[in-house]
Coordinates of N, CA and C in Angstrom, one line a residue:
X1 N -6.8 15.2 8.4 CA -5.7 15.7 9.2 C -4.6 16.3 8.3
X2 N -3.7 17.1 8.8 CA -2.7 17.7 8.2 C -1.7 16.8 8.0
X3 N -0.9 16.5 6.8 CA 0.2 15.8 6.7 C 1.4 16.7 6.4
X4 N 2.3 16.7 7.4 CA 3.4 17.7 7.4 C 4.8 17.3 6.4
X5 N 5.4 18.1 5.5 CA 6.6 17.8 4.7 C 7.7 18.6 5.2
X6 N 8.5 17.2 5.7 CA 10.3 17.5 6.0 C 10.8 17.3 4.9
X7 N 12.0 18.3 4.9 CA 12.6 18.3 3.5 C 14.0 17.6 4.0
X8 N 14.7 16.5 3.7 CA 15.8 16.1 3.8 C 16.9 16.6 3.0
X9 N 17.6 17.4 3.2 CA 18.8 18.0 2.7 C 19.9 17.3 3.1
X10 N 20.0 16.5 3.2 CA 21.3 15.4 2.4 C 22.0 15.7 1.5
X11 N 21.3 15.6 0.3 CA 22.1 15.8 -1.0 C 22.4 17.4 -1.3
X12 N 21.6 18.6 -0.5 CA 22.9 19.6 -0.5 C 23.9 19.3 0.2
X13 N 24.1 18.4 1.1 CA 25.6 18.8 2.0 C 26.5 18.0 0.5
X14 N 25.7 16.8 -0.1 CA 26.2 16.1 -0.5 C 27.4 16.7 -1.7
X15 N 26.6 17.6 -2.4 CA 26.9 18.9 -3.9 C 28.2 19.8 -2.9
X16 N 27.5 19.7 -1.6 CA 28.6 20.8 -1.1 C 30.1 20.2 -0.9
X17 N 29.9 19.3 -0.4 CA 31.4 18.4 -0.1 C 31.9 18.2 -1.2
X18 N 31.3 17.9 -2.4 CA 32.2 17.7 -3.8 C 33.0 18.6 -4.1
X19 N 33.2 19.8 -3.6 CA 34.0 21.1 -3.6 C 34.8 21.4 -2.2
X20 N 34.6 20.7 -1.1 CA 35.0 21.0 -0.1 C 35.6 22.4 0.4
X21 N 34.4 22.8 -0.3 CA 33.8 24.4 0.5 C 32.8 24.6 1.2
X22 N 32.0 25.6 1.0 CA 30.4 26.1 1.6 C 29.4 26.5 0.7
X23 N 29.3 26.0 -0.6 CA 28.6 26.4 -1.5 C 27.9 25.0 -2.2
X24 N 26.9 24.5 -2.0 CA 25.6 25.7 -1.4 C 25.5 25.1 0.0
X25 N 25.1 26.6 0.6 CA 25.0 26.3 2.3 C 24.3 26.0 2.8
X26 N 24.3 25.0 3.4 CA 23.4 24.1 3.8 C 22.6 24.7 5.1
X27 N 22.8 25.4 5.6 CA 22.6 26.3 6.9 C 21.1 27.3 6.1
X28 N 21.9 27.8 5.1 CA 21.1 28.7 4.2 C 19.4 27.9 3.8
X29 N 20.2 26.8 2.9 CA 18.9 25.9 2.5 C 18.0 25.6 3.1
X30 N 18.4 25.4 4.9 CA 17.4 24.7 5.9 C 16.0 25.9 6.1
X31 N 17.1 27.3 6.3 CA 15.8 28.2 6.4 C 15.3 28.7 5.6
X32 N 15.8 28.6 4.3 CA 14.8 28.8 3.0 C 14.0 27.7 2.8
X33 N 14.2 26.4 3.3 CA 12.8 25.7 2.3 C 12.1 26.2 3.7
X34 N 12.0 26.7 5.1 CA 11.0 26.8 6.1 C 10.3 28.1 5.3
X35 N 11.4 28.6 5.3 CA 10.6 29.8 5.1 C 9.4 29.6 3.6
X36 N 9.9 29.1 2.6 CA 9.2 28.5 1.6 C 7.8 27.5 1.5
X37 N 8.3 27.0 3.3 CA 6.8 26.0 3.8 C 7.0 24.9 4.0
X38 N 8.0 24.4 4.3 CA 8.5 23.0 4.8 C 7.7 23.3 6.1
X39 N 8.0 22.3 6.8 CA 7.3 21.8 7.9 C 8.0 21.5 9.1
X40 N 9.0 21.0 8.7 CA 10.9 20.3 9.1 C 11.5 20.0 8.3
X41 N 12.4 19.9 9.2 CA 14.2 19.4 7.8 C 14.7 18.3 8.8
X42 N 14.8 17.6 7.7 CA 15.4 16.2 7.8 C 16.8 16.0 7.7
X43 N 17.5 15.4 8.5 CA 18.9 15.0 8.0 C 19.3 13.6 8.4
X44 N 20.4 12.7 7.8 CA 20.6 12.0 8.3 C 22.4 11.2 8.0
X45 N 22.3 12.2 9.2 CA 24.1 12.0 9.0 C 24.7 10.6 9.8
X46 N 25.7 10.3 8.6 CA 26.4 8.6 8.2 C 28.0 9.1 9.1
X47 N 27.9 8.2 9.2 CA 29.5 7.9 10.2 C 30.5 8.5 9.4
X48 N 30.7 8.2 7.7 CA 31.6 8.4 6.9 C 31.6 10.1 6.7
X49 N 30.1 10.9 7.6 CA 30.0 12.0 6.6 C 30.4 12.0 5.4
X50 N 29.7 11.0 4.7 CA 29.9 12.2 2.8 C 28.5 12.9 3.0
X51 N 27.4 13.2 3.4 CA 26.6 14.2 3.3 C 27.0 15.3 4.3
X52 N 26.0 15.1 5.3 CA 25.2 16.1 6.5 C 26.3 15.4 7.0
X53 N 27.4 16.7 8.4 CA 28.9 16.3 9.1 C 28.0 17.1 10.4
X54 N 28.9 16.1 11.5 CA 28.1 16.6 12.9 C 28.3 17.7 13.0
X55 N 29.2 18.1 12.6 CA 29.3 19.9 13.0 C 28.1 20.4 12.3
X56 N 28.0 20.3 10.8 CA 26.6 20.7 10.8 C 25.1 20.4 11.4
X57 N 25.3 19.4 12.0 CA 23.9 19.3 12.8 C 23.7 20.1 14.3
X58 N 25.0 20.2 14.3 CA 24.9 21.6 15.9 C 24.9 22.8 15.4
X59 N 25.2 23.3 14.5 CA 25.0 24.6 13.8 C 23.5 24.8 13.1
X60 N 22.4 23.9 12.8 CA 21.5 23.4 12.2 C 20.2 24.2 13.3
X61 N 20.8 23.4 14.5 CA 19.9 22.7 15.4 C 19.0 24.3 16.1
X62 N 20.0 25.2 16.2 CA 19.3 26.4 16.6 C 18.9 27.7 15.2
X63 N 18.6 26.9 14.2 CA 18.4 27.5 12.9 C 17.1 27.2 12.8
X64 N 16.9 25.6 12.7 CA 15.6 25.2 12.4 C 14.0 25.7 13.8
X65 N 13.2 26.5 12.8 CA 12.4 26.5 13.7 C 10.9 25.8 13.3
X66 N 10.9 24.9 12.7 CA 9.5 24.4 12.8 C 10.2 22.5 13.6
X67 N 10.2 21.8 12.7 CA 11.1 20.5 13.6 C 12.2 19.8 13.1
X68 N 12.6 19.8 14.0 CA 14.4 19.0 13.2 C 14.1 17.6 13.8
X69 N 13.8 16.2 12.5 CA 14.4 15.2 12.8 C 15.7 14.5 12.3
X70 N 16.2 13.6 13.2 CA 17.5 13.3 12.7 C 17.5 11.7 12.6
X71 N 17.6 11.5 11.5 CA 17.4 9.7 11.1 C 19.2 9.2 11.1
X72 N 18.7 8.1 11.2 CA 20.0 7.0 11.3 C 20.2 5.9 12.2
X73 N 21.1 5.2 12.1 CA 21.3 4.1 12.6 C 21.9 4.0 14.2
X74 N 21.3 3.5 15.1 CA 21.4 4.0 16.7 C 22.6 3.6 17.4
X75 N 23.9 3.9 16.7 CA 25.3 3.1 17.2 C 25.3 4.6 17.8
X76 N 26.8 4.1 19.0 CA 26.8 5.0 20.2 C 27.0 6.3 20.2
X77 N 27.8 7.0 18.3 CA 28.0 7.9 18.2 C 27.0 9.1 18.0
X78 N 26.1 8.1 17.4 CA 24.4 8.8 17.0 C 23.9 9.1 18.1
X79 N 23.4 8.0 19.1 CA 22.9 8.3 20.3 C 23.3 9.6 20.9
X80 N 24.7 9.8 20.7 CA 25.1 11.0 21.9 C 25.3 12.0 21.1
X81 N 25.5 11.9 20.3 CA 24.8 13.1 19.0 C 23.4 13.7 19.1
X82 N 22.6 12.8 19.1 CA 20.8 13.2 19.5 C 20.8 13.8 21.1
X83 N 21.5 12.9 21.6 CA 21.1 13.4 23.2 C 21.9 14.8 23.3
X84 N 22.7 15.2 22.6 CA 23.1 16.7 22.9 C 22.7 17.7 21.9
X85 N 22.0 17.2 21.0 CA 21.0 18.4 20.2 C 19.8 18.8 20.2
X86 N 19.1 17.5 21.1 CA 17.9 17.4 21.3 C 16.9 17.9 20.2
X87 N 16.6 16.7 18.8 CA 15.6 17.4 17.7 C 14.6 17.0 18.3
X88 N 13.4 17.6 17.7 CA 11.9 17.3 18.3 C 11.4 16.0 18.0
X89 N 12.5 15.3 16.6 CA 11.9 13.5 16.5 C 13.3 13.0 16.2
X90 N 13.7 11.7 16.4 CA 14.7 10.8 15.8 C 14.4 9.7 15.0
X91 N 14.8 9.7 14.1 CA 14.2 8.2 13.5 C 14.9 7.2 13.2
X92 N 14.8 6.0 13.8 CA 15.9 4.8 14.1 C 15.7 4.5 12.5
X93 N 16.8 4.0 12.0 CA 16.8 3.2 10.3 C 18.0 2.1 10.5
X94 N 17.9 0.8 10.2 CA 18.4 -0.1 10.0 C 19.7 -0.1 9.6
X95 N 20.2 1.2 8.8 CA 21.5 0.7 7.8 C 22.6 0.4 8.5
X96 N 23.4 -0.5 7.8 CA 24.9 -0.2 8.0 C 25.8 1.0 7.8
X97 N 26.8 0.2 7.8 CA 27.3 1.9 7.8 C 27.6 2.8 6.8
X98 N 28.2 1.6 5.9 CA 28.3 1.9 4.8 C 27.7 1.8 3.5
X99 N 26.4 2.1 4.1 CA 25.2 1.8 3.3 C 25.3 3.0 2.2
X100 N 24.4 2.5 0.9 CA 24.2 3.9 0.4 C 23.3 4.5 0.4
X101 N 21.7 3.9 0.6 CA 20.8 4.8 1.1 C 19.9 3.2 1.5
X102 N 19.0 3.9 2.5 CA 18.3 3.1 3.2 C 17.2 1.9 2.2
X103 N 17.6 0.9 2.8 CA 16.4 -0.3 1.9 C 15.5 -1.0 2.1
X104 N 15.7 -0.7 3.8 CA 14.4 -1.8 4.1 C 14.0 -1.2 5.6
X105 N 13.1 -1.7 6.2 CA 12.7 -1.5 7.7 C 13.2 -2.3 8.2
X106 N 13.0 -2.0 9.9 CA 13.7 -3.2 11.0 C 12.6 -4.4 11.0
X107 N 13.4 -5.3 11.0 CA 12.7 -6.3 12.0 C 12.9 -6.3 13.4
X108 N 11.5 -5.8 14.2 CA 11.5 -4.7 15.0 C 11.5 -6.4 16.3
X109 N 11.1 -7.6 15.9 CA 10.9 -8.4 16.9 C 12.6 -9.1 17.6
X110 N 13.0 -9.3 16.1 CA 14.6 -9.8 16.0 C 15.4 -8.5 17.2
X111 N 14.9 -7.2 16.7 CA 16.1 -6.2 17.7 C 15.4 -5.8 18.9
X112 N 14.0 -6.5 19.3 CA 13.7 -5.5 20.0 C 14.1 -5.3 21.5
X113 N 14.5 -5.8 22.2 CA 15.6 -5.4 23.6 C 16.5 -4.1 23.3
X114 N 16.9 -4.2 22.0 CA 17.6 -3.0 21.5 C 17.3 -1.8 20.9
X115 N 15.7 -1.9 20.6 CA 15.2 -1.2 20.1 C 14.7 -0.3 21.5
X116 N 14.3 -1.3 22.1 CA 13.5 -0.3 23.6 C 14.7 0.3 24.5
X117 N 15.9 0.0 24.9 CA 16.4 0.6 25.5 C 16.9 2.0 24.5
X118 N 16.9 1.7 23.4 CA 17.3 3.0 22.6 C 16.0 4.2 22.8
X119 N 15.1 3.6 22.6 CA 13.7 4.3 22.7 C 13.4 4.8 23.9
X120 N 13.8 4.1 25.1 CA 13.8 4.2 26.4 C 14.9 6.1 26.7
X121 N 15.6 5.5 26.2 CA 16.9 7.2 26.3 C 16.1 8.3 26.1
X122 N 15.8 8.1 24.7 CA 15.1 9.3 24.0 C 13.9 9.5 24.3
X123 N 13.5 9.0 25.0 CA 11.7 9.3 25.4 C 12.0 10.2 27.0
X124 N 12.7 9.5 27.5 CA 13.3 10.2 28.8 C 14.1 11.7 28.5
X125 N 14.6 11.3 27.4 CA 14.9 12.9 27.1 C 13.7 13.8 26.3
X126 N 12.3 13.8 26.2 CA 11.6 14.5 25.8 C 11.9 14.0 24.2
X127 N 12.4 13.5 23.5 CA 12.6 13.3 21.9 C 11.5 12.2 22.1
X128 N 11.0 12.8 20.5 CA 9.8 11.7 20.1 C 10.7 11.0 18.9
X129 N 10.7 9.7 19.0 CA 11.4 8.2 18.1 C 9.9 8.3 17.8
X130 N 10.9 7.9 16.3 CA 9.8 7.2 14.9 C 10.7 6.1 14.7
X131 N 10.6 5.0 14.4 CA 11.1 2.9 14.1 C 10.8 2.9 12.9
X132 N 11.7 3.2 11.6 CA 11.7 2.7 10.2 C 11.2 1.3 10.0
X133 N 9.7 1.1 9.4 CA 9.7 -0.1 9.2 C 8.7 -0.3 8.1
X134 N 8.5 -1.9 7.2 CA 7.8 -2.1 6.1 C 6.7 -2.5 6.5
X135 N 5.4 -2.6 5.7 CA 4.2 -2.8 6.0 C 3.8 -3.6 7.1
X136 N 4.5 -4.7 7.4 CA 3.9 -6.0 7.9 C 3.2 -5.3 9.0
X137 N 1.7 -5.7 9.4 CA 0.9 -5.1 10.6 C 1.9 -6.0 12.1
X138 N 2.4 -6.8 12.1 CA 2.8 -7.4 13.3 C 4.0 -6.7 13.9
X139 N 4.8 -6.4 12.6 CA 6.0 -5.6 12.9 C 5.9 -4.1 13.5
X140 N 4.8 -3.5 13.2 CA 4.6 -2.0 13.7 C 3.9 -2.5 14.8
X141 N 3.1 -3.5 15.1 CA 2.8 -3.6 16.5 C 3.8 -3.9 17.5
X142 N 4.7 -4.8 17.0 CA 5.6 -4.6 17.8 C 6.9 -2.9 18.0
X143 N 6.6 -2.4 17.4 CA 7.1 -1.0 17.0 C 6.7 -0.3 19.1
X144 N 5.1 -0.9 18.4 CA 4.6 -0.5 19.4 C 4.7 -0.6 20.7
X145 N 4.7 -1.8 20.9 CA 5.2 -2.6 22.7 C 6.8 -2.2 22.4
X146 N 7.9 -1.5 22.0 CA 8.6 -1.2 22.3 C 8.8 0.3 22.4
X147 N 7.7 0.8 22.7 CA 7.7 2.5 23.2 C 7.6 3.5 22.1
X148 N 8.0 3.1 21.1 CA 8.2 4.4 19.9 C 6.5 4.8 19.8
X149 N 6.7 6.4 19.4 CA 5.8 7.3 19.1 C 4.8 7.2 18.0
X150 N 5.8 6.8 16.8 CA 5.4 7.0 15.2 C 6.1 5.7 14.7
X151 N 5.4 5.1 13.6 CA 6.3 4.5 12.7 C 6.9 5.3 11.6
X152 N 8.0 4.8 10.7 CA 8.2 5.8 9.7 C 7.9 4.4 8.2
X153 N 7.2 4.7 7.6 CA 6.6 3.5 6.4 C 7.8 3.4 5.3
X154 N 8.4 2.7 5.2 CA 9.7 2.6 3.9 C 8.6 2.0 2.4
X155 N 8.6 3.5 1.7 CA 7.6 3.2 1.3 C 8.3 3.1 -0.6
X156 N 9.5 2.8 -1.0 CA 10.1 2.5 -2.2 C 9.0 1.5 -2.8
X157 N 8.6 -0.2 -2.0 CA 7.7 -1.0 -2.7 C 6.6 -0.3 -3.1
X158 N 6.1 1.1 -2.9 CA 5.1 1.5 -3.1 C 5.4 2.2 -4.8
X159 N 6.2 3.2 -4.7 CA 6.9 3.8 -5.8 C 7.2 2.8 -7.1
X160 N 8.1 2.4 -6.5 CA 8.2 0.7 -7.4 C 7.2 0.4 -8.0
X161 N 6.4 0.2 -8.0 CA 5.0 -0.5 -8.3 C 3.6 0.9 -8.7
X162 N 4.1 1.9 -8.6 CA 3.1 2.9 -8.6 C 2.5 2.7 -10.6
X163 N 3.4 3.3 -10.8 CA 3.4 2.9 -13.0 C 2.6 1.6 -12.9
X164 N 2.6 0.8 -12.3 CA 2.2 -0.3 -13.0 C 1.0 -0.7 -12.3
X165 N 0.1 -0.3 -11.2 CA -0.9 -0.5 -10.4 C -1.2 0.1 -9.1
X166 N -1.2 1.5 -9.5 CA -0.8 2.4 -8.3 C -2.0 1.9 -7.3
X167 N -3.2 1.3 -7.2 CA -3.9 1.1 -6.1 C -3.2 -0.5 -6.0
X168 N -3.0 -1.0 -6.2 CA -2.1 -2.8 -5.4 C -1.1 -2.1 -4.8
X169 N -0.1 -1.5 -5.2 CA 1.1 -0.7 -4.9 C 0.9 0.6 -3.7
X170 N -0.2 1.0 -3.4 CA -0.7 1.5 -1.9 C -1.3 0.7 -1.1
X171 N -2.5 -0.5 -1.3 CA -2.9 -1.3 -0.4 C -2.4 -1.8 0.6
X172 N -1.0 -2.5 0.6 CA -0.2 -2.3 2.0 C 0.1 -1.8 2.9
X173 N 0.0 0.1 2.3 CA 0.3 1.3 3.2 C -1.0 1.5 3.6
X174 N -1.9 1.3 2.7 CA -3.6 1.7 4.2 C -3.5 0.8 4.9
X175 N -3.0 -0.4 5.0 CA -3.8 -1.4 5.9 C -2.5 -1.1 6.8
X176 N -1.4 -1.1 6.7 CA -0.5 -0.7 7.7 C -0.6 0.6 8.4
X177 N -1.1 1.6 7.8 CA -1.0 2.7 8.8 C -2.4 2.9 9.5
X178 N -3.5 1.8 8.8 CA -4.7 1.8 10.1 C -4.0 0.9 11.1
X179 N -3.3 -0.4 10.8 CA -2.8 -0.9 12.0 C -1.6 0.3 12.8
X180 N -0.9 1.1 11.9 CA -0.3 2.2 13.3 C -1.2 2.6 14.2
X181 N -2.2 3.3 13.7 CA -3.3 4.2 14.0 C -4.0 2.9 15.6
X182 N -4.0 1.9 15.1 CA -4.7 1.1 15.8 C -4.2 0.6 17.0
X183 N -2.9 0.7 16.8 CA -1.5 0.5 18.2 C -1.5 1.8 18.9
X184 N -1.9 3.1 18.2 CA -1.7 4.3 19.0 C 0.0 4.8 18.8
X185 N 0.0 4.8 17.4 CA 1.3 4.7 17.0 C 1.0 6.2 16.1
X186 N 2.1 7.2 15.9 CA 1.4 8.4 14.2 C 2.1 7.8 13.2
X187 N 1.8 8.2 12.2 CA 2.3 7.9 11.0 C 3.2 8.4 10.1
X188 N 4.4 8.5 9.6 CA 5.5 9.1 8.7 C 5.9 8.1 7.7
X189 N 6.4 8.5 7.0 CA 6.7 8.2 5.4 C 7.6 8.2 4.3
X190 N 9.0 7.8 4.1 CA 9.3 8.1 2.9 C 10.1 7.2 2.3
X191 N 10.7 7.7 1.4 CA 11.5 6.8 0.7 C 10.8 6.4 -1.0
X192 N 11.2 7.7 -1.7 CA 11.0 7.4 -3.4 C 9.7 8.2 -3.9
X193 N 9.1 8.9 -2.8 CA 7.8 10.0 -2.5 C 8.6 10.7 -3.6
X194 N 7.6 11.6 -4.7 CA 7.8 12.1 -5.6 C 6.5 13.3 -6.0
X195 N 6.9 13.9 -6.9 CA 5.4 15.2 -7.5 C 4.5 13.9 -8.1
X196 N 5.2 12.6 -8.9 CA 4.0 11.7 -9.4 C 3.4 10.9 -8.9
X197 N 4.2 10.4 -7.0 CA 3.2 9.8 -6.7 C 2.6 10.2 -5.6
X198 N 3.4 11.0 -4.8 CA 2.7 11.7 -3.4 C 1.1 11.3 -3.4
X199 N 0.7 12.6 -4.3 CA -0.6 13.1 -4.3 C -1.8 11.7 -3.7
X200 N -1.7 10.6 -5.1 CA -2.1 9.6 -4.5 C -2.0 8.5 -3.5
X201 N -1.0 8.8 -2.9 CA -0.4 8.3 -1.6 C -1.1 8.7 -0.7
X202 N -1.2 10.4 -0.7 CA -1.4 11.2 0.5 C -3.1 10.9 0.2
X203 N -3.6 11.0 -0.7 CA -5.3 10.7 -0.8 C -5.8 9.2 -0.4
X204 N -5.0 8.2 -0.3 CA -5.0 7.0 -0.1 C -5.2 6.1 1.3
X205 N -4.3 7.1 1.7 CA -3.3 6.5 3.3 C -3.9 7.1 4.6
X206 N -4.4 6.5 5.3 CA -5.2 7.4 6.0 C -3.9 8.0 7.6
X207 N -4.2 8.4 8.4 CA -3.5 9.2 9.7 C -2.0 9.2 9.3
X208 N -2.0 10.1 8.2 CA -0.7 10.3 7.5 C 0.0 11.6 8.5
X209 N 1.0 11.5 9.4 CA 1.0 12.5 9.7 C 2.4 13.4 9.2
X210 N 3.3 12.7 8.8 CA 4.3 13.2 7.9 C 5.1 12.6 6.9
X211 N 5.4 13.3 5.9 CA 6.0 12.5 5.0 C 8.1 13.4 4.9
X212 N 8.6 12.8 4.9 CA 10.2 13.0 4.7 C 10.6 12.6 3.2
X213 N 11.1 14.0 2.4 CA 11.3 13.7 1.1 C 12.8 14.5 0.7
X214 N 13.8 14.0 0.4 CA 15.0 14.6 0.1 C 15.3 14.5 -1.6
X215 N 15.8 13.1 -1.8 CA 16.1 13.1 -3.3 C 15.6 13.8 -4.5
X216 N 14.4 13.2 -4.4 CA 13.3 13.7 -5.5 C 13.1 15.3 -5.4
X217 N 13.0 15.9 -4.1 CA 12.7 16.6 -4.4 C 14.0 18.0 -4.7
X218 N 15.2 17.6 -4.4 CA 16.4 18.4 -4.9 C 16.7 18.2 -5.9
X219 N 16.5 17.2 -6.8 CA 16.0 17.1 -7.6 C 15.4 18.1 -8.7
X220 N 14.1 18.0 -8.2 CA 13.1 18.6 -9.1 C 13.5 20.2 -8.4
X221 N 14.3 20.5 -7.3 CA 14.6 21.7 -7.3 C 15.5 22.6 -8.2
X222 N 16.5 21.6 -9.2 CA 17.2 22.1 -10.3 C 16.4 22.4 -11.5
X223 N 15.4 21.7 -11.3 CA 14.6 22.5 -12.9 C 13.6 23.3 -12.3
X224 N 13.1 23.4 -11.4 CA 11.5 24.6 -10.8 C 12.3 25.1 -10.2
X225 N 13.7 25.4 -9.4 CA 13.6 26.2 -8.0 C 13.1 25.6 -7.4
X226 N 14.0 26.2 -5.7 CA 13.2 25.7 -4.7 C 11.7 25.9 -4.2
X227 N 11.6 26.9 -4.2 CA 10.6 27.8 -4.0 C 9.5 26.8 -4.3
X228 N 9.0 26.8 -5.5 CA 8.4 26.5 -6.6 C 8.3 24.9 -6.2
X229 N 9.1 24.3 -5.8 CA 8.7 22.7 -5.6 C 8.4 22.7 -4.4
X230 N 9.1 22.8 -3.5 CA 7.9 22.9 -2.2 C 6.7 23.6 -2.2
X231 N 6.3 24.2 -3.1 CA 5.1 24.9 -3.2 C 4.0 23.5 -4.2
X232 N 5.0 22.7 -5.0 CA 4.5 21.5 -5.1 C 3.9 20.7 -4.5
X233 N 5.3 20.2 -3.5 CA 4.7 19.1 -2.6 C 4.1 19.3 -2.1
X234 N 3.6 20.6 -1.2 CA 2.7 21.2 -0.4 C 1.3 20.9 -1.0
X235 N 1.6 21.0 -1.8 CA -0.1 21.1 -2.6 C -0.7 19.6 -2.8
X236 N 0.5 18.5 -3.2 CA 0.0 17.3 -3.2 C -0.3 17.0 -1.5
X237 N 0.3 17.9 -0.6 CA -0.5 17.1 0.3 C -1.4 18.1 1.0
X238 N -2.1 18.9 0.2 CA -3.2 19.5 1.0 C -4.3 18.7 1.1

């Protein structure tokens, strides 16, 4: 199957706000990495805006033409944020608010009354929810009996551990994404995905159906160009 790459541009709004101008434009970026071969663009705007600011996700929203999802944490401001942009996925993530980047998945059993009425909204409005969560097979099954589409794998313990025993350090993510696969759940991905470990991830993991990669890869866009690294990751996941 095809495994599709969202580019999370975060960290341009991020470069952008340090100047509290429009350089580099984030508007600009979204349809150059499409045009370049992205798949989707990812954002996921924080209450504090220091990245991605809701005004830019309504200026975004009729830019992006392949899929816009929008990740974050499902407090009331988010919710009515999603329900009046309508992306083609949302992806619920655990943080607080003042988090600085995402660290763990939900414990989907602990929230789940709150997880399904959230999931309930957005399914009703045609949006497909993806439920940030870590390997455990029980936890994505419950992912499951609470309505969501996709799981998304927080897959840092994999990265983590890649240098030092890259097959122990994936074993978790096949056996969890045959249990998605096995709930009737699709599969997404990120968190610490890179040009060193993708490839083997993506060769590993079976009904991979998207992976979401921001840091690393703006990153590696200061020394190759854009161009040129998404022309990367593309290839580790052919």
């Amino acid at each position: 199957m095809t495994t599709n790459l969202s580019v999370n541009i975060n960290k341009i709004a991020t470069l952008r706000n340090s100047r509290g101008e429009n350089n580099p434009d984030v508007e600009k970026v979204a349809v150059d990495c499409e045009a370049f071969g992205a798949d989707g663009i990812t954002v996921h705007p924080r209450p504090d805006e220091r990245h991605i600011k809701r005004d830019d996700v309504f200026r975004l929203r009729p830019l992006v033409k392949t899929e816009f999802n929008i990740e974050g944490y499902p407090s009331p401001e988010f919710i009515d944020l999603v329900m009046k942009v309508k992306p083609e996925q949302v992806t619920l993530v655990p943080d607080n608010p003042d988090q600085l980047t995402s660290s763990s998945g939900w414990d989907v059993e602990a929230n789940f009354d709150f997880l399904c009425d959230v999931v309930d909204r957005f399914r009703d409005a045609g949006i497909r929810t993806s439920i940030f969560v870590g390997t455990d097979p029980d936890n994505i099954r419950a992912a499951a009996r609470a309505g969501a589409d996709r799981v998304e794998l927080y897959t840092k313990p994999y990265a983590d551990g890649f240098d030092r025993d890259p097959e122990a350090a994936v074993a978790p993510f096949v056996e969890a994404s045959r249990a998605a696969h096995r709930a009737g759940l699709g599969v997404n991905a990120g968190h610490d995905l890179n040009l060193q470990n993708l490839k083997f991830f993506h060769d590993r993991v079976p009904f991979l159906n998207e992976v979401s990669i921001g840091h690393a890869l703006i990153s590696d866009a200061l020394y190759l160009g854009l161009h040129e690294t998404i022309r990367r990751y593309k290839e580790c996941l052919a």
